[in-house]
CSV table of C-alpha atoms and ligand atoms in Angstrom, one decimal:
chain,number,residue,atom,x,y,z
A,1,MET,CA,-9.2,-41.0,130.1
A,2,ASN,CA,-12.3,-38.9,130.3
A,3,ILE,CA,-12.9,-35.6,132.1
A,4,ARG,CA,-16.5,-34.5,132.4
A,5,MET,CA,-17.1,-30.7,132.3
A,6,GLU,CA,-20.2,-30.2,134.5
A,7,LEU,CA,-22.2,-27.3,133.2
A,8,GLY,CA,-25.8,-28.5,133.5
A,9,GLU,CA,-27.4,-28.9,130.1
A,10,LYS,CA,-24.2,-27.7,128.5
A,11,SER,CA,-22.0,-30.5,130.1
A,12,TYR,CA,-19.6,-32.4,127.9
A,13,ASP,CA,-16.8,-34.9,127.9
A,14,ILE,CA,-13.1,-34.2,127.3
A,15,SER,CA,-11.6,-37.4,126.1
A,16,ILE,CA,-7.8,-37.7,126.2
A,17,GLU,CA,-6.5,-40.8,124.4
A,18,ARG,CA,-3.4,-41.4,122.3
A,19,GLY,CA,-4.4,-42.4,118.8
A,20,SER,CA,-7.9,-41.2,119.1
A,21,LEU,CA,-7.8,-39.0,116.0
A,22,GLN,CA,-8.1,-42.2,114.0
A,23,THR,CA,-11.1,-43.4,116.0
A,24,ALA,CA,-12.9,-40.0,116.4
A,25,VAL,CA,-16.2,-41.6,115.3
A,26,LYS,CA,-16.2,-43.6,118.6
A,27,TYR,CA,-16.5,-40.3,120.5
A,28,LEU,CA,-18.3,-37.9,118.1
A,29,ASN,CA,-21.5,-38.2,116.1
A,30,LEU,CA,-20.2,-37.9,112.6
A,31,THR,CA,-23.2,-39.4,110.8
A,32,ARG,CA,-24.4,-36.1,109.5
A,33,ARG,CA,-23.1,-33.2,107.4
A,34,VAL,CA,-19.8,-32.2,109.0
A,35,LEU,CA,-17.8,-29.0,108.3
A,36,ILE,CA,-14.2,-29.5,109.4
A,37,VAL,CA,-12.3,-26.3,109.9
A,38,THR,CA,-8.5,-26.5,109.9
A,39,ASP,CA,-5.6,-24.2,109.1
A,40,SER,CA,-2.6,-24.3,106.7
A,41,GLY,CA,-0.2,-25.0,109.6
A,42,VAL,CA,-1.9,-28.2,110.6
A,43,PRO,CA,-0.9,-31.4,108.7
A,44,ILE,CA,-3.8,-32.0,106.3
A,45,ASP,CA,-3.7,-35.7,107.3
A,46,TYR,CA,-5.4,-34.8,110.6
A,47,ALA,CA,-8.5,-33.2,109.1
A,48,ALA,CA,-8.5,-35.9,106.4
A,49,ALA,CA,-8.5,-38.6,109.2
A,50,VAL,CA,-11.6,-37.1,110.7
A,51,ALA,CA,-13.2,-36.6,107.3
A,52,SER,CA,-12.7,-40.2,106.4
A,53,GLN,CA,-14.9,-41.2,109.4
A,54,CYS,CA,-17.8,-38.8,108.5
A,55,SER,CA,-20.8,-39.8,106.3
A,56,SER,CA,-20.6,-36.4,104.6
A,57,ALA,CA,-17.6,-34.1,105.2
A,58,LYS,CA,-16.4,-30.8,103.8
A,59,ILE,CA,-13.0,-29.4,104.9
A,60,VAL,CA,-12.3,-25.7,105.0
A,61,THR,CA,-8.6,-24.7,105.4
A,62,VAL,CA,-7.9,-21.1,106.6
A,63,PRO,CA,-4.5,-19.5,106.6
A,64,CYS,CA,-2.4,-20.2,109.7
A,65,GLY,CA,-2.3,-17.3,112.1
A,66,GLU,CA,-4.4,-14.7,114.0
A,67,GLY,CA,-5.4,-13.0,110.7
A,68,SER,CA,-7.9,-15.8,110.1
A,69,LYS,CA,-9.9,-14.7,113.2
A,70,SER,CA,-11.7,-12.1,111.1
A,71,PHE,CA,-15.2,-11.3,109.7
A,72,ASP,CA,-13.9,-12.3,106.3
A,73,TYR,CA,-13.1,-15.9,107.3
A,74,LEU,CA,-16.1,-16.2,109.5
A,75,SER,CA,-18.3,-15.2,106.5
A,76,ARG,CA,-16.5,-17.7,104.2
A,77,ILE,CA,-17.2,-20.5,106.6
A,78,LEU,CA,-20.9,-19.6,106.9
A,79,THR,CA,-21.1,-19.3,103.1
A,80,VAL,CA,-19.8,-22.8,102.8
A,81,MET,CA,-22.3,-24.1,105.3
A,82,ILE,CA,-25.2,-22.5,103.4
A,83,ALA,CA,-23.8,-23.8,100.0
A,84,GLN,CA,-23.6,-27.3,101.5
A,85,LYS,CA,-27.2,-27.0,102.8
A,86,PHE,CA,-26.2,-27.5,106.5
A,87,THR,CA,-29.2,-27.7,108.8
A,88,ARG,CA,-29.5,-27.3,112.6
A,89,THR,CA,-28.8,-31.0,113.2
A,90,ASP,CA,-25.4,-30.8,111.4
A,91,ALA,CA,-22.0,-30.2,113.0
A,92,VAL,CA,-18.8,-28.1,112.9
A,93,VAL,CA,-15.5,-29.7,113.9
A,94,ALA,CA,-12.3,-27.7,114.6
A,95,VAL,CA,-9.1,-29.6,113.9
A,96,GLY,CA,-6.3,-27.2,114.9
A,97,GLY,CA,-5.1,-24.8,117.4
A,98,GLY,CA,-6.7,-21.8,119.2
A,99,VAL,CA,-7.3,-19.8,116.1
A,100,VAL,CA,-9.2,-22.6,114.4
A,101,GLY,CA,-11.1,-23.4,117.6
A,102,ASP,CA,-12.1,-19.8,118.2
A,103,LEU,CA,-13.2,-19.2,114.6
A,104,ALA,CA,-15.0,-22.5,114.0
A,105,GLY,CA,-16.7,-22.4,117.4
A,106,PHE,CA,-18.0,-18.8,116.8
A,107,ALA,CA,-19.3,-19.9,113.3
A,108,ALA,CA,-21.1,-22.9,115.0
A,109,SER,CA,-22.6,-20.6,117.6
A,110,MET,CA,-24.1,-18.3,114.9
A,111,TYR,CA,-25.2,-20.7,112.1
A,112,MET,CA,-29.0,-21.1,112.5
A,113,ARG,CA,-28.6,-19.8,116.1
A,114,GLY,CA,-26.2,-22.6,117.0
A,115,VAL,CA,-25.2,-26.1,115.7
A,116,ASP,CA,-23.2,-28.8,117.4
A,117,PHE,CA,-19.5,-28.0,117.8
A,118,TYR,CA,-16.7,-30.5,118.4
A,119,ASN,CA,-13.1,-29.4,119.1
A,120,ILE,CA,-10.1,-31.6,118.2
A,121,PRO,CA,-7.2,-29.4,119.4
A,122,THR,CA,-3.8,-30.2,117.8
A,123,THR,CA,-1.5,-27.8,119.7
A,124,LEU,CA,-0.6,-28.1,123.3
A,125,LEU,CA,-2.0,-24.6,124.0
A,126,SER,CA,-5.4,-25.5,122.7
A,127,MET,CA,-5.4,-28.8,124.4
A,128,VAL,CA,-4.7,-27.4,127.9
A,129,ASP,CA,-6.6,-24.1,127.6
A,130,SER,CA,-8.5,-22.7,124.6
A,131,SER,CA,-10.4,-25.8,123.5
A,132,ILE,CA,-12.4,-26.1,126.7
A,133,GLY,CA,-14.5,-23.5,128.4
A,134,GLY,CA,-16.5,-22.2,125.5
A,135,LYS,CA,-14.7,-19.0,124.6
A,136,THR,CA,-15.1,-18.3,120.9
A,137,ALA,CA,-14.2,-15.1,119.1
A,138,ILE,CA,-12.7,-13.2,116.2
A,139,ASN,CA,-10.6,-10.1,116.3
A,140,HIS,CA,-11.7,-6.7,114.9
A,141,GLU,CA,-10.1,-3.4,114.3
A,142,GLY,CA,-6.9,-4.8,115.8
A,143,VAL,CA,-8.6,-5.6,119.0
A,144,LYS,CA,-8.1,-9.3,120.0
A,145,ASN,CA,-11.2,-11.4,120.7
A,146,CYS,CA,-13.5,-8.4,120.8
A,147,VAL,CA,-16.3,-10.0,118.9
A,148,GLY,CA,-17.4,-13.4,120.2
A,149,ALA,CA,-19.6,-15.6,122.3
A,150,PHE,CA,-19.5,-18.2,125.1
A,151,TYR,CA,-20.5,-21.4,123.2
A,152,GLN,CA,-19.6,-24.7,124.8
A,153,PRO,CA,-18.4,-27.6,122.5
A,154,ARG,CA,-20.4,-30.9,122.6
A,155,HIS,CA,-17.2,-32.9,123.0
A,156,VAL,CA,-13.4,-32.2,123.1
A,157,LEU,CA,-11.2,-34.9,121.7
A,158,ILE,CA,-7.5,-34.8,122.6
A,159,ASP,CA,-5.0,-37.1,120.9
A,160,PRO,CA,-1.6,-36.2,122.4
A,161,ASP,CA,0.1,-38.2,119.6
A,162,VAL,CA,-0.5,-35.3,117.2
A,163,LEU,CA,1.9,-33.2,119.3
A,164,SER,CA,4.8,-35.1,117.7
A,165,THR,CA,4.6,-32.8,114.6
A,166,LEU,CA,4.2,-29.6,116.7
A,167,PRO,CA,7.2,-27.2,116.3
A,168,ASP,CA,9.1,-26.7,119.6
A,169,ARG,CA,8.1,-23.0,119.7
A,170,GLN,CA,4.5,-24.0,119.7
A,171,LEU,CA,5.0,-26.6,122.4
A,172,SER,CA,6.7,-23.9,124.6
A,173,CYS,CA,3.6,-21.7,124.1
A,174,GLY,CA,1.4,-24.4,125.4
A,175,LEU,CA,3.7,-25.0,128.4
A,176,ALA,CA,3.3,-21.2,129.2
A,177,GLU,CA,-0.4,-21.6,129.7
A,178,SER,CA,0.1,-24.7,131.8
A,179,ILE,CA,2.7,-22.9,133.9
A,180,LYS,CA,0.2,-20.1,134.3
A,181,MET,CA,-2.4,-22.5,135.7
A,182,ALA,CA,0.1,-24.3,138.0
A,183,ALA,CA,1.5,-21.0,139.3
A,184,THR,CA,-1.9,-19.7,140.4
A,185,SER,CA,-3.6,-23.0,141.4
A,186,ASP,CA,-1.4,-26.0,142.0
A,187,ALA,CA,2.0,-25.8,143.7
A,188,GLU,CA,2.6,-29.6,143.3
A,189,PHE,CA,1.9,-29.5,139.6
A,190,PHE,CA,4.3,-26.5,139.3
A,191,GLY,CA,7.0,-28.6,141.2
A,192,ARG,CA,6.4,-31.6,138.8
A,193,MET,CA,7.0,-29.3,135.8
A,194,GLU,CA,10.2,-27.9,137.4
A,195,ARG,CA,11.4,-31.5,137.6
A,196,ASN,CA,10.1,-32.8,134.3
A,197,ILE,CA,10.9,-30.1,131.8
A,198,VAL,CA,14.5,-30.0,130.9
A,199,LYS,CA,15.8,-27.5,128.3
A,200,GLY,CA,12.5,-27.3,126.5
A,201,LYS,CA,12.1,-31.1,126.4
A,202,ILE,CA,9.5,-33.1,128.1
A,203,GLY,CA,8.8,-36.9,127.9
A,204,ASN,CA,5.4,-38.3,126.9
A,205,ASP,CA,4.3,-39.3,130.4
A,206,ALA,CA,5.1,-35.8,131.8
A,207,LEU,CA,3.3,-34.3,128.8
A,208,ASP,CA,0.2,-36.3,129.5
A,209,ASP,CA,0.4,-35.1,133.1
A,210,VAL,CA,0.7,-31.5,131.9
A,211,ILE,CA,-2.4,-31.9,129.8
A,212,VAL,CA,-4.6,-33.7,132.4
A,213,SER,CA,-3.4,-31.5,135.4
A,214,SER,CA,-4.1,-28.3,133.4
A,215,LEU,CA,-7.5,-29.5,132.3
A,216,LEU,CA,-8.5,-30.4,135.8
A,217,ILE,CA,-7.6,-26.8,136.9
A,218,LYS,CA,-9.5,-25.3,134.0
A,219,LYS,CA,-12.5,-27.5,134.6
A,220,SER,CA,-12.9,-26.5,138.2
A,221,VAL,CA,-12.5,-22.8,137.4
A,222,VAL,CA,-15.0,-22.9,134.5
A,223,GLU,CA,-17.5,-25.0,136.4
A,224,GLU,CA,-17.5,-22.3,139.1
A,225,ASP,CA,-17.7,-19.3,136.8
A,226,GLU,CA,-18.5,-20.1,133.2
A,227,THR,CA,-18.9,-16.6,131.9
A,228,GLU,CA,-16.0,-14.9,133.7
A,229,HIS,CA,-17.7,-12.7,136.3
A,230,GLY,CA,-15.3,-13.8,139.1
A,231,LYS,CA,-13.0,-16.8,139.5
A,232,ARG,CA,-12.4,-17.4,135.8
A,233,ARG,CA,-10.4,-14.2,135.8
A,234,VAL,CA,-7.6,-16.2,137.4
A,235,LEU,CA,-7.0,-17.7,133.9
A,236,ASN,CA,-6.0,-14.2,132.8
A,237,PHE,CA,-2.9,-14.3,134.9
A,238,GLY,CA,-0.2,-12.8,132.7
A,239,HIS,CA,-2.8,-11.9,130.0
A,240,THR,CA,-3.4,-8.3,130.9
A,241,LEU,CA,0.1,-7.1,130.0
A,242,GLY,CA,0.5,-10.1,127.7
A,243,HIS,CA,-2.3,-9.0,125.3
A,244,GLY,CA,-0.7,-5.5,125.2
A,245,ILE,CA,2.7,-7.1,124.3
A,246,GLU,CA,1.0,-9.3,121.7
A,247,SER,CA,-0.7,-6.4,120.0
A,248,SER,CA,2.4,-4.2,120.0
A,249,ALA,CA,4.6,-7.1,118.7
A,250,GLU,CA,2.4,-7.3,115.5
A,251,GLY,CA,2.9,-11.0,114.9
A,252,ARG,CA,6.6,-11.3,116.0
A,253,LEU,CA,5.6,-13.1,119.2
A,254,TYR,CA,3.1,-15.9,119.8
A,255,HIS,CA,0.3,-15.7,122.4
A,256,GLY,CA,2.0,-18.1,124.8
A,257,GLU,CA,5.3,-16.1,124.6
A,258,CYS,CA,3.5,-12.9,125.5
A,259,VAL,CA,1.7,-14.6,128.4
A,260,ALA,CA,5.1,-15.7,129.7
A,261,LEU,CA,6.5,-12.2,129.6
A,262,GLY,CA,3.3,-10.8,131.0
A,263,MET,CA,3.3,-13.1,134.1
A,264,LEU,CA,6.7,-12.0,135.4
A,265,PRO,CA,5.7,-8.4,136.6
A,266,MET,CA,2.8,-10.0,138.5
A,267,CYS,CA,4.9,-11.6,141.1
A,268,GLU,CA,8.1,-10.8,142.9
A,269,GLY,CA,11.1,-12.3,144.9
A,270,GLU,CA,11.4,-16.0,145.0
A,271,VAL,CA,8.1,-16.6,143.1
A,272,ARG,CA,9.4,-14.5,140.2
A,273,GLU,CA,12.7,-16.4,140.2
A,274,ARG,CA,11.1,-19.8,140.1
A,275,LEU,CA,8.6,-18.7,137.5
A,276,SER,CA,11.3,-17.2,135.4
A,277,SER,CA,13.6,-20.2,135.5
A,278,LEU,CA,10.7,-22.6,134.7
A,279,LEU,CA,9.6,-20.5,131.7
A,280,GLU,CA,13.2,-20.4,130.5
A,281,ASN,CA,13.5,-24.2,130.9
A,282,ALA,CA,10.3,-24.5,128.9
A,283,GLY,CA,12.0,-22.6,126.0
A,284,LEU,CA,10.4,-19.2,126.6
A,285,ALA,CA,12.1,-15.8,126.6
A,286,VAL,CA,11.9,-13.9,129.9
A,287,LYS,CA,13.4,-10.8,128.4
A,288,TYR,CA,12.3,-9.2,125.2
A,289,PRO,CA,12.9,-5.7,123.8
A,290,ILE,CA,9.4,-4.2,123.5
A,291,ASP,CA,8.2,-0.6,123.5
A,292,ILE,CA,6.4,-0.9,126.9
A,293,ASP,CA,4.5,2.4,126.4
A,294,ARG,CA,3.1,1.2,123.1
A,295,ALA,CA,2.2,-2.2,124.7
A,296,LEU,CA,0.4,-0.5,127.6
A,297,SER,CA,-1.5,1.7,125.2
A,298,PHE,CA,-3.4,-1.3,123.9
A,299,ILE,CA,-4.6,-2.2,127.4
A,300,SER,CA,-7.4,0.5,127.2
A,301,HIS,CA,-9.3,-2.0,124.8
A,302,ASP,CA,-8.8,-4.9,127.2
A,303,LYS,CA,-12.0,-6.9,128.0
A,304,LYS,CA,-10.7,-7.1,131.6
A,305,LEU,CA,-11.5,-3.4,132.0
A,306,ASP,CA,-14.7,-2.4,133.9
A,307,GLY,CA,-15.1,1.2,132.8
A,308,ASP,CA,-11.8,2.8,133.6
A,309,THR,CA,-10.9,0.1,136.2
A,310,ILE,CA,-8.7,-2.8,135.4
A,311,ASN,CA,-8.8,-6.2,137.0
A,312,TYR,CA,-5.6,-8.3,137.2
A,313,VAL,CA,-4.1,-11.3,138.9
A,314,VAL,CA,-1.0,-11.5,141.1
A,315,VAL,CA,0.7,-14.6,142.5
A,316,PRO,CA,2.0,-14.0,146.0
A,317,GLU,CA,3.1,-17.7,146.4
A,318,ILE,CA,3.3,-20.5,143.9
A,319,GLY,CA,-0.1,-22.2,143.8
A,320,SER,CA,-2.1,-19.2,145.0
A,321,PHE,CA,-3.4,-15.9,143.6
A,322,GLU,CA,-5.0,-12.6,144.5
A,323,PHE,CA,-7.2,-10.4,142.4
A,324,ARG,CA,-6.3,-6.7,142.2
A,325,ARG,CA,-8.2,-3.7,140.8
A,326,CYS,CA,-7.0,-0.2,140.0
A,327,GLY,CA,-7.5,2.6,137.6
A,328,ILE,CA,-6.0,2.3,134.1
A,329,GLY,CA,-3.6,5.2,134.8
A,330,GLU,CA,-2.3,3.6,138.0
A,331,PHE,CA,-2.0,0.2,136.3
A,332,THR,CA,0.1,1.5,133.4
A,333,SER,CA,2.5,3.4,135.6
A,334,LYS,CA,2.9,0.4,138.0
A,335,MET,CA,3.4,-2.0,135.0
A,336,LYS,CA,6.1,0.3,133.5
A,337,ASP,CA,8.1,0.1,136.7
A,338,LEU,CA,7.6,-3.7,137.2
A,339,TRP,CA,8.3,-4.4,133.5
A,340,GLY,CA,11.6,-2.5,134.0
A,341,GLU,CA,12.5,-4.6,137.0
A,342,THR,CA,11.9,-7.9,135.1
A,343,GLN,CA,14.0,-6.7,132.2
A,344,ALA,CA,17.0,-5.3,134.2
B,1,LIG,N1,-8.1,-18.8,128.3
B,1,LIG,C1,-8.7,-18.2,129.4
B,1,LIG,C2,-10.1,-18.7,129.6
B,1,LIG,O1,-10.6,-19.6,128.9
B,1,LIG,O2,-10.8,-18.1,130.3
């Protein structure tokens, strides 16, 4: 199926089709120089399958993990593009998860002031969230995503068959982002996930529903607010505290796991109970021994800060959200108490 992201001149299609990795050339213009960026955690067959459909392809493999979202790897990619004589009419393709998409997309945005970028996400998290919407970035000085650009892909190609090789832990991380979207924006979708996810397992039809339902939520949010001045902040539900947890965990926890932990203090009562049990069913920890003071200390670098004021999202009822704002001092003391409640 096809979902059209309507962003005026920057509009693009998101194609979701099992087996489409092998027929990528039907969707993407690969008759030019193509730089394929992948990482060492992605089966090399995936990048090779795309390369075999290009008239001229070069594959760059970066190490798996957030460490590749750096000036060093950005520079290596640009160096390869120069060495291979890439011009403005050539293209960059990401074949991988969020790290690869963020890095490759940022390189595409910069090279000769912008070349075409295609995203072929291979993790559930990147399929449902990071591959669409145009956020690209690297990390710097330990601050996540602090150097980047909004740069929309020309096409996103999703082949859910590639998820068959995805480790369960990664699948759970993707489910965390989908649960985030359902919790804030679609109570029926939340209910379907409650019924369809059993002990970390989900069937193919339910997985396709998770991908499409998440994309439809993200599409409507991004179409309304492409560059995150208002509504798009809803996608940060769980991320304010989650990013602090992620930074303080120094690689022990994945992004989706931190988002899961970060959502729980942002709701209460029955909402927190339902969210907590769905997260657990999806294979995510709802309790984790972190140094909360240290996690909160990272929040002062958060992009969701306006001066000394922080914006965050709470869920009063499943399928709805409210934006809240307060000073960083008030936020940290509130979060400390709420975190304590969720971990009791
Ligand atoms: N992942 C959140 C966003 O795209 O805004």
